[in-house]
PDB file of C-alpha atoms in Angstrom:
ATOM      1  CA  MET A   1     140.238  17.258 -88.858  1.00  0.00           C
ATOM      2  CA  GLY A   2     143.278  16.211 -90.885  1.00  0.00           C
ATOM      3  CA  ASP A   3     145.242  18.788 -92.873  1.00  0.00           C
ATOM      4  CA  ALA A   4     147.627  17.377 -95.484  1.00  0.00           C
ATOM      5  CA  SER A   5     149.465  20.707 -95.691  1.00  0.00           C
ATOM      6  CA  THR A   6     150.942  20.028 -92.224  1.00  0.00           C
ATOM      7  CA  ILE A   7     152.659  16.810 -93.337  1.00  0.00           C
ATOM      8  CA  ILE A   8     156.426  17.223 -93.577  1.00  0.00           C
ATOM      9  CA  VAL A   9     158.318  15.059 -96.052  1.00  0.00           C
ATOM     10  CA  GLY A  10     162.040  15.770 -96.063  1.00  0.00           C
ATOM     11  CA  THR A  11     162.684  15.664 -99.800  1.00  0.00           C
ATOM     12  CA  ALA A  12     165.998  17.510 -99.456  1.00  0.00           C
ATOM     13  CA  GLY A  13     168.316  18.702 -96.766  1.00  0.00           C
ATOM     14  CA  LYS A  14     171.644  20.260 -95.915  1.00  0.00           C
ATOM     15  CA  ALA A  15     174.068  20.109 -93.006  1.00  0.00           C
ATOM     16  CA  TYR A  16     176.441  22.864 -91.925  1.00  0.00           C
ATOM     17  CA  MET A  17     179.232  22.944 -89.355  1.00  0.00           C
ATOM     18  CA  ALA A  18     181.019  25.760 -87.545  1.00  0.00           C
ATOM     19  CA  ASP A  19     183.112  26.356 -84.458  1.00  0.00           C
ATOM     20  CA  VAL A  20     181.281  26.114 -81.134  1.00  0.00           C
ATOM     21  CA  GLY A  21     180.096  29.611 -80.210  1.00  0.00           C
ATOM     22  CA  SER A  22     179.258  30.649 -83.781  1.00  0.00           C
ATOM     23  CA  THR A  23     176.098  32.709 -84.285  1.00  0.00           C
ATOM     24  CA  PHE A  24     173.164  30.882 -85.851  1.00  0.00           C
ATOM     25  CA  PRO A  25     170.770  32.591 -88.306  1.00  0.00           C
ATOM     26  CA  ALA A  26     167.831  34.340 -86.623  1.00  0.00           C
ATOM     27  CA  GLY A  27     165.208  32.630 -88.797  1.00  0.00           C
ATOM     28  CA  PRO A  28     164.683  29.477 -90.865  1.00  0.00           C
ATOM     29  CA  GLU A  29     164.771  31.308 -94.220  1.00  0.00           C
ATOM     30  CA  GLU A  30     167.946  33.304 -93.515  1.00  0.00           C
ATOM     31  CA  VAL A  31     171.236  32.392 -95.174  1.00  0.00           C
ATOM     32  CA  TRP A  32     173.848  30.586 -93.096  1.00  0.00           C
ATOM     33  CA  GLY A  33     176.759  32.835 -92.072  1.00  0.00           C
ATOM     34  CA  SER A  34     180.217  32.617 -93.612  1.00  0.00           C
ATOM     35  CA  ASP A  35     181.524  30.814 -90.507  1.00  0.00           C
ATOM     36  CA  PHE A  36     179.315  27.792 -91.383  1.00  0.00           C
ATOM     37  CA  THR A  37     180.710  25.233 -93.860  1.00  0.00           C
ATOM     38  CA  ASP A  38     178.420  23.148 -96.076  1.00  0.00           C
ATOM     39  CA  MET A  39     179.128  19.492 -95.165  1.00  0.00           C
ATOM     40  CA  GLY A  40     178.283  18.201 -98.659  1.00  0.00           C
ATOM     41  CA  PHE A  41     176.072  15.475-100.083  1.00  0.00           C
ATOM     42  CA  ILE A  42     173.976  13.335 -97.716  1.00  0.00           C
ATOM     43  CA  THR A  43     172.576   9.918 -98.689  1.00  0.00           C
ATOM     44  CA  PRO A  44     168.841   9.702 -99.558  1.00  0.00           C
ATOM     45  CA  ASP A  45     168.135   8.252 -96.078  1.00  0.00           C
ATOM     46  CA  GLY A  46     168.238  11.880 -94.905  1.00  0.00           C
ATOM     47  CA  LEU A  47     168.297  12.866 -91.251  1.00  0.00           C
ATOM     48  CA  GLU A  48     167.321  10.650 -88.334  1.00  0.00           C
ATOM     49  CA  GLU A  49     166.536  12.640 -85.177  1.00  0.00           C
ATOM     50  CA  ALA A  50     165.971  10.935 -81.819  1.00  0.00           C
ATOM     51  CA  LEU A  51     165.113  12.157 -78.328  1.00  0.00           C
ATOM     52  CA  GLU A  52     165.615   9.877 -75.342  1.00  0.00           C
ATOM     53  CA  GLU A  53     164.817  10.556 -71.699  1.00  0.00           C
ATOM     54  CA  GLU A  54     165.932   9.072 -68.433  1.00  0.00           C
ATOM     55  CA  ARG A  55     163.185   9.467 -65.831  1.00  0.00           C
ATOM     56  CA  THR A  56     162.800   8.947 -62.093  1.00  0.00           C
ATOM     57  CA  GLN A  57     159.435   8.026 -60.632  1.00  0.00           C
ATOM     58  CA  LEU A  58     158.619   8.551 -56.960  1.00  0.00           C
ATOM     59  CA  ASP A  59     156.002   6.436 -55.230  1.00  0.00           C
ATOM     60  CA  ALA A  60     154.001   7.239 -52.103  1.00  0.00           C
ATOM     61  CA  TRP A  61     152.616   5.048 -49.359  1.00  0.00           C
ATOM     62  CA  GLY A  62     149.102   3.930 -50.216  1.00  0.00           C
ATOM     63  CA  GLU A  63     149.186   5.165 -53.807  1.00  0.00           C
ATOM     64  CA  ASP A  64     149.048   2.612 -56.632  1.00  0.00           C
ATOM     65  CA  ALA A  65     150.690   4.924 -59.204  1.00  0.00           C
ATOM     66  CA  PRO A  66     153.766   7.159 -59.034  1.00  0.00           C
ATOM     67  CA  VAL A  67     153.107  10.591 -57.539  1.00  0.00           C
ATOM     68  CA  VAL A  68     156.075  12.295 -59.235  1.00  0.00           C
ATOM     69  CA  ASP A  69     157.616  11.623 -62.647  1.00  0.00           C
ATOM     70  CA  LEU A  70     160.848  13.584 -63.149  1.00  0.00           C
ATOM     71  CA  ALA A  71     162.963  13.893 -66.279  1.00  0.00           C
ATOM     72  CA  ARG A  72     166.586  13.471 -65.177  1.00  0.00           C
ATOM     73  CA  LYS A  73     168.291  13.664 -68.534  1.00  0.00           C
ATOM     74  CA  ARG A  74     167.346  14.272 -72.156  1.00  0.00           C
ATOM     75  CA  THR A  75     169.646  13.125 -74.945  1.00  0.00           C
ATOM     76  CA  GLN A  76     169.101  14.348 -78.497  1.00  0.00           C
ATOM     77  CA  THR A  77     170.897  12.662 -81.389  1.00  0.00           C
ATOM     78  CA  PHE A  78     171.081  13.385 -85.111  1.00  0.00           C
ATOM     79  CA  LYS A  79     172.212  10.711 -87.564  1.00  0.00           C
ATOM     80  CA  LEU A  80     173.497  11.533 -91.063  1.00  0.00           C
ATOM     81  CA  VAL A  81     175.396   9.581 -93.700  1.00  0.00           C
ATOM     82  CA  PHE A  82     177.695  11.727 -95.835  1.00  0.00           C
ATOM     83  CA  ARG A  83     178.665  10.713 -99.378  1.00  0.00           C
ATOM     84  CA  GLN A  84     181.682  12.991 -99.689  1.00  0.00           C
ATOM     85  CA  THR A  85     185.179  12.686 -98.281  1.00  0.00           C
ATOM     86  CA  THR A  86     186.471  16.034 -97.029  1.00  0.00           C
ATOM     87  CA  ALA A  87     189.050  16.987 -94.423  1.00  0.00           C
ATOM     88  CA  GLU A  88     186.261  18.314 -92.167  1.00  0.00           C
ATOM     89  CA  LEU A  89     184.277  15.069 -92.308  1.00  0.00           C
ATOM     90  CA  LEU A  90     187.404  12.947 -91.787  1.00  0.00           C
ATOM     91  CA  SER A  91     188.228  15.136 -88.783  1.00  0.00           C
ATOM     92  CA  LEU A  92     184.819  14.387 -87.270  1.00  0.00           C
ATOM     93  CA  TYR A  93     184.783  10.683 -88.108  1.00  0.00           C
ATOM     94  CA  TYR A  94     188.295   9.931 -86.870  1.00  0.00           C
ATOM     95  CA  GLN A  95     188.273  12.579 -84.086  1.00  0.00           C
ATOM     96  CA  VAL A  96     191.434  14.273 -85.313  1.00  0.00           C
ATOM     97  CA  SER A  97     191.527  18.060 -85.243  1.00  0.00           C
ATOM     98  CA  LEU A  98     192.306  19.793 -88.528  1.00  0.00           C
ATOM     99  CA  ALA A  99     195.415  21.247 -86.855  1.00  0.00           C
ATOM    100  CA  ASN A 100     196.756  17.696 -86.432  1.00  0.00           C
ATOM    101  CA  MET A 101     196.306  16.810 -90.114  1.00  0.00           C
ATOM    102  CA  ILE A 102     199.100  17.339 -92.632  1.00  0.00           C
ATOM    103  CA  SER A 103     198.418  18.246 -96.252  1.00  0.00           C
ATOM    104  CA  THR A 104     201.321  17.427 -98.559  1.00  0.00           C
ATOM    105  CA  ALA A 105     201.241  19.472-101.738  1.00  0.00           C
ATOM    106  CA  ALA A 106     201.176  17.980-105.215  1.00  0.00           C
ATOM    107  CA  VAL A 107     204.481  17.724-107.084  1.00  0.00           C
ATOM    108  CA  THR A 108     204.668  18.128-110.859  1.00  0.00           C
ATOM    109  CA  THR A 109     208.396  17.572-111.421  1.00  0.00           C
ATOM    110  CA  PRO A 110     210.526  15.546-111.669  1.00  0.00           C
ATOM    111  CA  ALA A 111     208.028  12.711-111.002  1.00  0.00           C
ATOM    112  CA  PRO A 112     204.382  13.848-110.613  1.00  0.00           C
ATOM    113  CA  LYS A 113     202.757  13.053-107.265  1.00  0.00           C
ATOM    114  CA  LYS A 114     199.249  13.866-106.092  1.00  0.00           C
ATOM    115  CA  GLN A 115     198.422  16.009-103.066  1.00  0.00           C
ATOM    116  CA  PHE A 116     197.539  13.934-100.029  1.00  0.00           C
ATOM    117  CA  LEU A 117     196.211  14.339 -96.496  1.00  0.00           C
ATOM    118  CA  SER A 118     197.761  12.383 -93.657  1.00  0.00           C
ATOM    119  CA  PHE A 119     196.850  11.975 -89.996  1.00  0.00           C
ATOM    120  CA  GLY A 120     197.019   9.519 -87.143  1.00  0.00           C
ATOM    121  CA  SER A 121     193.995   8.259 -85.243  1.00  0.00           C
ATOM    122  CA  GLY A 122     193.376   6.472 -81.983  1.00  0.00           C
ATOM    123  CA  SER A 123     194.402   9.193 -79.536  1.00  0.00           C
ATOM    124  CA  LEU A 124     191.784  10.077 -76.925  1.00  0.00           C
ATOM    125  CA  ALA A 125     193.516  13.426 -76.365  1.00  0.00           C
ATOM    126  CA  ASP A 126     191.969  14.861 -79.559  1.00  0.00           C
ATOM    127  CA  THR A 127     188.260  15.673 -79.182  1.00  0.00           C
ATOM    128  CA  VAL A 128     186.438  17.447 -81.997  1.00  0.00           C
ATOM    129  CA  GLU A 129     183.244  19.354 -81.159  1.00  0.00           C
ATOM    130  CA  ILE A 130     181.254  21.553 -83.520  1.00  0.00           C
ATOM    131  CA  ALA A 131     178.154  23.709 -83.858  1.00  0.00           C
ATOM    132  CA  LEU A 132     175.818  21.868 -86.254  1.00  0.00           C
ATOM    133  CA  GLY A 133     173.101  23.356 -88.438  1.00  0.00           C
ATOM    134  CA  LEU A 134     170.540  21.237 -90.271  1.00  0.00           C
ATOM    135  CA  ASP A 135     167.893  22.145 -92.837  1.00  0.00           C
ATOM    136  CA  VAL A 136     165.083  19.768 -93.805  1.00  0.00           C
ATOM    137  CA  ILE A 137     163.389  21.122 -96.929  1.00  0.00           C
ATOM    138  CA  MET A 138     160.086  20.260 -98.642  1.00  0.00           C
ATOM    139  CA  SER A 139     158.066  22.251-101.172  1.00  0.00           C
ATOM    140  CA  GLY A 140     159.002  25.635 -99.764  1.00  0.00           C
ATOM    141  CA  LYS A 141     158.720  24.580 -96.109  1.00  0.00           C
ATOM    142  CA  ARG A 142     161.813  24.474 -93.953  1.00  0.00           C
ATOM    143  CA  HIS A 143     162.597  22.788 -90.643  1.00  0.00           C
ATOM    144  CA  ARG A 144     165.837  24.264 -89.320  1.00  0.00           C
ATOM    145  CA  ILE A 145     167.624  22.572 -86.414  1.00  0.00           C
ATOM    146  CA  MET A 146     170.516  24.309 -84.681  1.00  0.00           C
ATOM    147  CA  ILE A 147     172.749  22.387 -82.261  1.00  0.00           C
ATOM    148  CA  ALA A 148     174.986  24.800 -80.352  1.00  0.00           C
ATOM    149  CA  ARG A 149     177.554  22.160 -79.362  1.00  0.00           C
ATOM    150  CA  CYS A 150     177.806  18.516 -80.318  1.00  0.00           C
ATOM    151  CA  GLY A 151     180.185  15.653 -80.851  1.00  0.00           C
ATOM    152  CA  VAL A 152     180.151  12.408 -82.787  1.00  0.00           C
ATOM    153  CA  SER A 153     178.901   9.664 -80.475  1.00  0.00           C
ATOM    154  CA  ASP A 154     178.527   6.808 -82.962  1.00  0.00           C
ATOM    155  CA  ARG A 155     179.986   5.914 -86.345  1.00  0.00           C
ATOM    156  CA  GLU A 156     178.921   3.485 -89.035  1.00  0.00           C
ATOM    157  CA  ALA A 157     181.546   1.223 -90.560  1.00  0.00           C
ATOM    158  CA  VAL A 158     183.089   2.660 -93.727  1.00  0.00           C
ATOM    159  CA  LYS A 159     182.660   0.263 -96.625  1.00  0.00           C
ATOM    160  CA  HIS A 160     185.109   0.464 -99.526  1.00  0.00           C
ATOM    161  CA  SER A 161     183.688  -1.384-102.536  1.00  0.00           C
ATOM    162  CA  ALA A 162     182.957  -1.038-106.247  1.00  0.00           C
ATOM    163  CA  GLU A 163     179.201  -1.060-105.586  1.00  0.00           C
ATOM    164  CA  GLU A 164     178.829   1.928-103.244  1.00  0.00           C
ATOM    165  CA  SER A 165     180.546   5.174-102.301  1.00  0.00           C
ATOM    166  CA  SER A 166     182.717   5.138 -99.181  1.00  0.00           C
ATOM    167  CA  ASN A 167     180.166   6.866 -96.957  1.00  0.00           C
ATOM    168  CA  LEU A 168     180.829   8.409 -93.548  1.00  0.00           C
ATOM    169  CA  GLY A 169     177.857   7.685 -91.277  1.00  0.00           C
ATOM    170  CA  MET A 170     177.865   9.608 -88.016  1.00  0.00           C
ATOM    171  CA  THR A 171     175.502  10.195 -85.105  1.00  0.00           C
ATOM    172  CA  PHE A 172     175.896  13.576 -83.412  1.00  0.00           C
ATOM    173  CA  THR A 173     174.858  13.986 -79.758  1.00  0.00           C
ATOM    174  CA  ALA A 174     173.845  17.437 -78.534  1.00  0.00           C
ATOM    175  CA  LEU A 175     175.961  18.602 -75.584  1.00  0.00           C
ATOM    176  CA  ALA A 176     175.333  21.361 -73.046  1.00  0.00           C
ATOM    177  CA  ALA A 177     175.542  24.696 -74.845  1.00  0.00           C
ATOM    178  CA  PRO A 178     178.068  27.383 -73.882  1.00  0.00           C
ATOM    179  CA  GLY A 179     176.768  30.014 -71.474  1.00  0.00           C
ATOM    180  CA  GLY A 180     173.668  28.028 -70.500  1.00  0.00           C
ATOM    181  CA  ALA A 181     171.903  28.609 -73.827  1.00  0.00           C
ATOM    182  CA  GLN A 182     169.492  26.074 -75.329  1.00  0.00           C
ATOM    183  CA  SER A 183     171.470  23.112 -76.649  1.00  0.00           C
ATOM    184  CA  VAL A 184     169.048  22.518 -79.550  1.00  0.00           C
ATOM    185  CA  GLN A 185     166.720  25.004 -81.243  1.00  0.00           C
ATOM    186  CA  HIS A 186     164.064  24.213 -83.842  1.00  0.00           C
ATOM    187  CA  MET A 187     162.490  26.608 -86.350  1.00  0.00           C
ATOM    188  CA  ILE A 188     159.701  25.254 -88.574  1.00  0.00           C
ATOM    189  CA  THR A 189     157.934  27.369 -91.207  1.00  0.00           C
ATOM    190  CA  ASP A 190     154.139  27.349 -91.662  1.00  0.00           C
ATOM    191  CA  VAL A 191     153.266  25.817 -88.275  1.00  0.00           C
ATOM    192  CA  PRO A 192     150.980  28.329 -86.494  1.00  0.00           C
ATOM    193  CA  LYS A 193     150.706  28.351 -82.702  1.00  0.00           C
ATOM    194  CA  PRO A 194     147.105  27.995 -81.456  1.00  0.00           C
ATOM    195  CA  ALA A 195     145.560  31.153 -80.005  1.00  0.00           C
TER     196      ALA A 195
END
């Protein structure tokens, strides 16, 4: 029988980033630790989560269907489009570590000049990986997703126009977690396990 209370509609959400190896909260209602940085506003499209598998099937003589179906690889991706422009998001989008960015301070005299951030891009030597935390929120329910280690595997084109904000659309791919831990963990409130 259908139960409308089990329908999840992601009416709001947040994304957090930290260094790989950071400790995630122990439950979906717990506050994110101080080592996690709020990544800012996300477009109303929300979060797009995908799970792909590569499988190998083994046949046997005289059998008309595979006798073994093995999962060889599972790839989990998480797509978000950020409305804000911050040093952290630019670091992820352009794959430039924060250490390789230069912030030039504002000058008030003699001629005022604004603060600015500068960096080069295009070097494959700089690889930025993060721990990523995601909250999908609806009417008191929470679906928390914790990715121990991930990198940006795809980027949307940045559009600069008078009709839309210059959004940074990125797809994060979960990578093998340090120490053999689970690469992705889910916590979802109000979903009981059958007895």
